[in-house]
Every structure is written in C-alpha cells, then in structure tokens.
Amino acid sequence: MVIDRPVTIGIVAGEASGDILGAGLIRSLRKRYPRARFVGIGGDEMIAAGFHSLVPMERLSVMGLVEVLGRLRELFSIRDRLLDYFLSNVRPDVVIGIDSPDFSLEVERRCRNAGILTAHYVSPSVWAWRRKRVFRIARSVDLMLTLFPFEARFYEEHQVPVSFVGHPLADMIPLETDTAGARERLGGGA
C-alpha cells in the first residue's frame, strides 16, 4: 500500500553499519511513502538515498571509554541539537534509532516522552550481556526491530513490542553455494 501524504521520518545512525542499514531502510520506506522526508543524523549512504543529515555521522563514531570521555561535551551538544530539531522544528511522525544504543536510546526516550512514535532498528546485545538494559529500551521505544528471530523472542518475553524484520544480508547471500561458479570466477576451473 502506497501512502501519498507527506511524512517526516527522523533517523539516527552513528556508525558505518547503521549508515548502510539506514540507506536500505530509506529506500524501502520511500516505496511505501514516496513523499517522505528523512532527517536526522546519517552518513554518505543515507545521504545518497535522499537523507538530510544535521551533522556528519562521523562525529558520533567514537569507540572506547577514553575517546567517549574526551568527546562527551560534543556528543551531548549534538544530542541536544538533534532533540531541539526534532521536538521544536520538524516533529517527525516517527524517530528510528539504528544501532548506536548509547546515543540513540536517549534520543528515542525523549522523543517518545514528547509524544513522537519511536522505533529502534538493530537490537543491542541485551540477551548476551547487561540484560537489565531491556527496561531502558522498554521506556524508550514503541517498537524494537530485530535482525534475528531469537532477539524477537527475548523482547516478547520482556513485553517489549517487537517485530522481527530479518537481516538484510539474508537477501543478498544465496542459501545454496554455486561452488563451480565460484571456482570459475576465481580462476580455479571446474
């Protein structure tokens, strides 16, 4: 079903994998919502798909405690600027955080508290470690979108609304290997 009214979709991606997933999400949503506007924080892949990024995604890409602490003030400033944009300027119909849970979940929580629908795409590994984060997630998102079925079961057990959407690589990797074709492409013969 194609919906031909304008919608605004806020997206937050903080790393390269989220940028790739976000670009695929934008392309998929655009088929259903051709007049949609996509805004927030994303990288080159999302921008190429028609996304407007407030700041370069690389500004969120930090690893390790030392780097995070060294850039904490900047990260808070980016978060506050994004929230001001979402809550005071554009009021998106939905805000979707992609991965980067330490940044995205706080944005999602505040947007949800302001009455904006929220979703999170790519579950943090709460099923493996720091399981109590599921309660923070429950307060932050209206819907968790998982890549793997076992993640969906975990959220169902914790009464968090969830939808298993599958991993995008599953559509790209064949279930059966073409061994002869692979050998030929690699120059090894049959």
Short mmCIF file of C-alpha atoms in Angstrom, two decimals:
data_model
loop_
_atom_site.label_atom_id
_atom_site.label_comp_id
_atom_site.label_asym_id
_atom_site.label_seq_id
_atom_site.Cartn_x
_atom_site.Cartn_y
_atom_site.Cartn_z
CA MET A 1 0.00 0.00 0.00
CA VAL A 2 1.42 3.38 -1.05
CA ILE A 3 0.65 6.30 1.24
CA ASP A 4 0.75 9.59 -0.64
CA ARG A 5 0.71 12.06 2.21
CA PRO A 6 3.87 13.81 3.34
CA VAL A 7 5.52 12.19 6.35
CA THR A 8 8.70 13.08 8.16
CA ILE A 9 10.87 10.26 9.42
CA GLY A 10 13.69 11.04 11.83
CA ILE A 11 16.60 8.62 11.75
CA VAL A 12 19.75 8.46 13.88
CA ALA A 13 22.70 6.34 12.73
CA GLY A 14 26.09 6.69 14.36
CA GLU A 15 28.34 4.25 12.55
CA ALA A 16 29.06 2.83 9.10
CA SER A 17 26.94 -0.32 9.52
CA GLY A 18 23.99 1.82 10.64
CA ASP A 19 24.51 4.06 7.61
CA ILE A 20 24.26 1.07 5.27
CA LEU A 21 21.18 -0.30 7.05
CA GLY A 22 19.66 3.19 7.14
CA ALA A 23 20.10 3.65 3.40
CA GLY A 24 18.30 0.36 2.77
CA LEU A 25 15.55 1.38 5.18
CA ILE A 26 15.11 4.73 3.42
CA ARG A 27 14.88 3.07 0.01
CA SER A 28 12.33 0.59 1.33
CA LEU A 29 10.22 3.22 3.12
CA ARG A 30 10.30 5.51 0.10
CA LYS A 31 8.46 2.82 -1.91
CA ARG A 32 5.60 2.99 0.58
CA TYR A 33 5.85 6.71 1.37
CA PRO A 34 7.03 8.40 -1.86
CA ARG A 35 6.63 11.90 -0.37
CA ALA A 36 8.51 11.10 2.84
CA ARG A 37 11.22 13.39 4.17
CA PHE A 38 14.11 11.73 6.02
CA VAL A 39 16.07 13.83 8.52
CA GLY A 40 18.43 13.38 11.46
CA ILE A 41 21.99 12.05 11.57
CA GLY A 42 23.37 9.68 8.95
CA GLY A 43 26.29 9.08 6.64
CA ASP A 44 27.07 9.15 2.95
CA GLU A 45 24.98 6.07 2.08
CA MET A 46 21.87 7.55 3.70
CA ILE A 47 22.52 10.94 2.11
CA ALA A 48 22.79 9.27 -1.30
CA ALA A 49 19.35 7.72 -0.60
CA GLY A 50 17.84 11.19 -0.06
CA PHE A 51 18.53 11.81 3.63
CA HIS A 52 19.23 15.22 5.21
CA SER A 53 21.88 14.92 7.95
CA LEU A 54 22.17 17.71 10.51
CA VAL A 55 25.77 16.84 11.37
CA PRO A 56 28.28 14.44 9.83
CA MET A 57 27.65 10.95 11.19
CA GLU A 58 31.37 10.54 11.86
CA ARG A 59 31.02 12.98 14.77
CA LEU A 60 29.09 10.24 16.61
CA SER A 61 31.52 7.46 15.72
CA VAL A 62 33.52 7.04 18.91
CA MET A 63 34.98 3.87 20.39
CA GLY A 64 36.36 3.10 23.79
CA LEU A 65 35.95 4.88 27.08
CA VAL A 66 38.84 7.32 26.59
CA GLU A 67 37.54 8.61 23.24
CA VAL A 68 33.97 8.86 24.56
CA LEU A 69 35.07 10.80 27.65
CA GLY A 70 37.23 13.10 25.55
CA ARG A 71 34.28 13.97 23.31
CA LEU A 72 31.43 13.78 25.83
CA ARG A 73 30.66 17.50 25.70
CA GLU A 74 30.49 17.42 21.89
CA LEU A 75 28.27 14.30 21.94
CA PHE A 76 25.86 15.93 24.40
CA SER A 77 25.81 19.06 22.25
CA ILE A 78 24.98 17.03 19.13
CA ARG A 79 22.26 15.14 21.01
CA ASP A 80 20.72 18.34 22.34
CA ARG A 81 20.82 20.00 18.91
CA LEU A 82 19.15 16.95 17.34
CA LEU A 83 16.46 16.84 20.04
CA ASP A 84 15.77 20.55 19.62
CA TYR A 85 15.42 19.99 15.87
CA PHE A 86 13.08 17.03 16.34
CA LEU A 87 10.99 18.47 19.17
CA SER A 88 10.83 22.15 18.22
CA ASN A 89 11.23 22.29 14.46
CA VAL A 90 10.16 19.25 12.44
CA ARG A 91 8.18 17.00 14.86
CA PRO A 92 8.77 13.79 12.87
CA ASP A 93 5.98 11.24 12.56
CA VAL A 94 8.43 8.64 13.86
CA VAL A 95 12.04 8.59 15.08
CA ILE A 96 14.11 5.49 14.32
CA GLY A 97 17.44 4.86 16.01
CA ILE A 98 19.76 2.49 14.18
CA ASP A 99 22.24 0.66 16.37
CA SER A 100 24.41 3.06 18.49
CA PRO A 101 22.16 2.45 21.52
CA ASP A 102 24.07 4.60 24.00
CA PHE A 103 23.27 7.67 21.90
CA SER A 104 20.06 6.67 20.13
CA LEU A 105 18.05 5.30 23.06
CA GLU A 106 18.22 8.61 24.94
CA VAL A 107 17.05 10.47 21.83
CA GLU A 108 14.27 7.92 21.38
CA ARG A 109 13.21 8.15 25.05
CA ARG A 110 12.90 11.93 24.95
CA CYS A 111 11.04 11.88 21.65
CA ARG A 112 8.67 9.22 22.95
CA ASN A 113 8.04 11.25 26.11
CA ALA A 114 7.14 14.17 23.82
CA GLY A 115 4.55 12.05 22.01
CA ILE A 116 6.57 11.05 18.94
CA LEU A 117 6.49 7.39 17.90
CA THR A 118 9.87 5.68 18.22
CA ALA A 119 11.50 2.53 16.91
CA HIS A 120 14.95 1.05 17.26
CA TYR A 121 16.47 -0.92 14.38
CA VAL A 122 19.18 -3.45 15.39
CA SER A 123 18.85 -4.68 18.93
CA PRO A 124 21.67 -4.13 21.38
CA SER A 125 23.02 -7.47 22.65
CA VAL A 126 20.86 -7.33 25.78
CA TRP A 127 20.23 -11.08 25.52
CA ALA A 128 24.00 -11.66 25.96
CA TRP A 129 25.14 -9.06 28.50
CA ARG A 130 23.73 -6.19 30.57
CA ARG A 131 20.26 -7.74 30.32
CA LYS A 132 18.71 -5.06 32.53
CA ARG A 133 19.05 -2.61 29.63
CA VAL A 134 15.82 -4.13 28.33
CA PHE A 135 13.95 -1.97 30.86
CA ARG A 136 15.57 1.20 29.49
CA ILE A 137 14.70 0.03 25.99
CA ALA A 138 11.08 -0.55 27.04
CA ARG A 139 10.90 3.07 28.26
CA SER A 140 12.49 4.40 25.07
CA VAL A 141 10.87 2.65 22.12
CA ASP A 142 7.40 1.93 20.84
CA LEU A 143 8.80 -0.86 18.65
CA MET A 144 12.06 -2.83 18.51
CA LEU A 145 13.03 -4.06 15.03
CA THR A 146 15.27 -7.13 15.28
CA LEU A 147 17.54 -8.80 12.77
CA PHE A 148 17.35 -12.27 14.33
CA PRO A 149 14.34 -14.33 15.48
CA PHE A 150 15.85 -15.19 18.88
CA GLU A 151 16.07 -11.46 19.65
CA ALA A 152 12.37 -11.06 18.97
CA ARG A 153 11.59 -13.88 21.41
CA PHE A 154 13.71 -12.16 24.07
CA TYR A 155 11.73 -8.91 23.71
CA GLU A 156 8.41 -10.76 23.68
CA GLU A 157 9.40 -12.40 26.99
CA HIS A 158 10.00 -8.91 28.40
CA GLN A 159 6.77 -7.42 26.99
CA VAL A 160 8.58 -5.02 24.65
CA PRO A 161 6.73 -4.54 21.33
CA VAL A 162 8.92 -6.16 18.70
CA SER A 163 8.98 -7.06 15.03
CA PHE A 164 11.48 -9.47 13.52
CA VAL A 165 12.46 -7.86 10.19
CA GLY A 166 15.34 -10.14 9.27
CA HIS A 167 18.91 -9.37 8.35
CA PRO A 168 19.38 -7.51 5.04
CA LEU A 169 22.32 -9.76 4.14
CA ALA A 170 19.91 -12.71 4.05
CA ASP A 171 18.52 -11.29 0.81
CA MET A 172 21.99 -10.96 -0.71
CA ILE A 173 23.60 -14.28 0.20
CA PRO A 174 22.26 -17.36 -1.60
CA LEU A 175 21.15 -20.31 0.54
CA GLU A 176 22.97 -22.72 -1.75
CA THR A 177 26.54 -22.13 -2.82
CA ASP A 178 27.45 -22.23 -6.51
CA THR A 179 30.80 -23.96 -5.99
CA ALA A 180 31.55 -24.44 -9.69
CA GLY A 181 30.69 -20.82 -10.48
CA ALA A 182 32.85 -19.59 -7.60
CA ARG A 183 35.83 -21.64 -8.79
CA GLU A 184 35.40 -20.33 -12.31
CA ARG A 185 35.24 -16.71 -11.12
CA LEU A 186 38.36 -17.25 -9.03
CA GLY A 187 40.24 -18.79 -11.95
CA GLY A 188 40.41 -22.29 -10.47
CA GLY A 189 38.48 -24.08 -13.20
CA ALA A 190 35.77 -26.65 -12.57
#
